[in-house]
Amino acid sequence: MQQVDEAMVALAAEIQPSHLELEYMKAAFGMVQTLLLRQFPTAKAEGMAEVLALPK
């Protein structure tokens, strides 16, 4: 999960998105995280605290 968060931060820094674009990016990365957790359920216990701590 941390790698996904780091990728989002790096991408945002590179493209300087508007507020709306940033919200779309958060939603897209949230979907990616959900799919990763479904694919790798053992990561859920390790990464759930990180996911819950993400700004909504």
Short mmCIF file of C-alpha atoms in Angstrom, two decimals:
data_model
loop_
_atom_site.label_atom_id
_atom_site.label_comp_id
_atom_site.label_asym_id
_atom_site.label_seq_id
_atom_site.Cartn_x
_atom_site.Cartn_y
_atom_site.Cartn_z
CA MET A 1 0.00 0.00 0.00
CA GLN A 2 2.83 2.37 0.76
CA GLN A 3 4.14 1.95 -2.78
CA VAL A 4 0.75 2.96 -4.19
CA ASP A 5 0.69 6.04 -1.94
CA GLU A 6 4.23 6.97 -2.95
CA ALA A 7 3.32 6.59 -6.63
CA MET A 8 0.35 8.93 -6.19
CA VAL A 9 2.47 11.56 -4.43
CA ALA A 10 5.16 11.36 -7.13
CA LEU A 11 2.60 11.64 -9.91
CA ALA A 12 0.86 14.58 -8.26
CA ALA A 13 4.17 16.39 -7.79
CA GLU A 14 5.04 15.86 -11.43
CA ILE A 15 1.79 16.98 -13.06
CA GLN A 16 0.58 19.62 -10.54
CA PRO A 17 -3.11 18.63 -10.74
CA SER A 18 -6.04 20.89 -10.02
CA HIS A 19 -8.23 20.13 -7.00
CA LEU A 20 -10.74 18.17 -9.12
CA GLU A 21 -7.98 16.21 -10.85
CA LEU A 22 -6.50 15.36 -7.46
CA GLU A 23 -9.87 14.05 -6.28
CA TYR A 24 -10.10 11.84 -9.39
CA MET A 25 -6.57 10.57 -8.71
CA LYS A 26 -7.48 9.72 -5.11
CA ALA A 27 -10.53 7.80 -6.30
CA ALA A 28 -8.53 5.92 -8.94
CA PHE A 29 -5.77 4.99 -6.51
CA GLY A 30 -8.41 3.96 -3.98
CA MET A 31 -9.80 1.54 -6.55
CA VAL A 32 -6.30 0.21 -7.21
CA GLN A 33 -5.79 -0.35 -3.48
CA THR A 34 -9.13 -2.17 -3.22
CA LEU A 35 -8.22 -4.44 -6.13
CA LEU A 36 -4.80 -5.15 -4.63
CA LEU A 37 -6.36 -6.05 -1.29
CA ARG A 38 -8.78 -8.41 -3.03
CA GLN A 39 -5.97 -10.02 -5.00
CA PHE A 40 -3.62 -10.30 -2.01
CA PRO A 41 -5.79 -10.78 1.10
CA THR A 42 -2.77 -11.40 3.34
CA ALA A 43 -1.72 -7.79 2.73
CA LYS A 44 -5.00 -6.65 4.25
CA ALA A 45 -3.95 -7.13 7.85
CA GLU A 46 -0.62 -5.42 7.24
CA GLY A 47 -1.92 -2.51 5.20
CA MET A 48 -5.38 -1.87 6.62
CA ALA A 49 -4.16 0.73 9.12
CA GLU A 50 -2.51 2.62 6.25
CA VAL A 51 -5.66 2.43 4.12
CA LEU A 52 -7.87 3.65 6.97
CA ALA A 53 -5.47 6.52 7.63
CA LEU A 54 -5.71 7.83 4.05
CA PRO A 55 -7.61 11.11 3.68
CA LYS A 56 -11.09 10.61 2.32
#
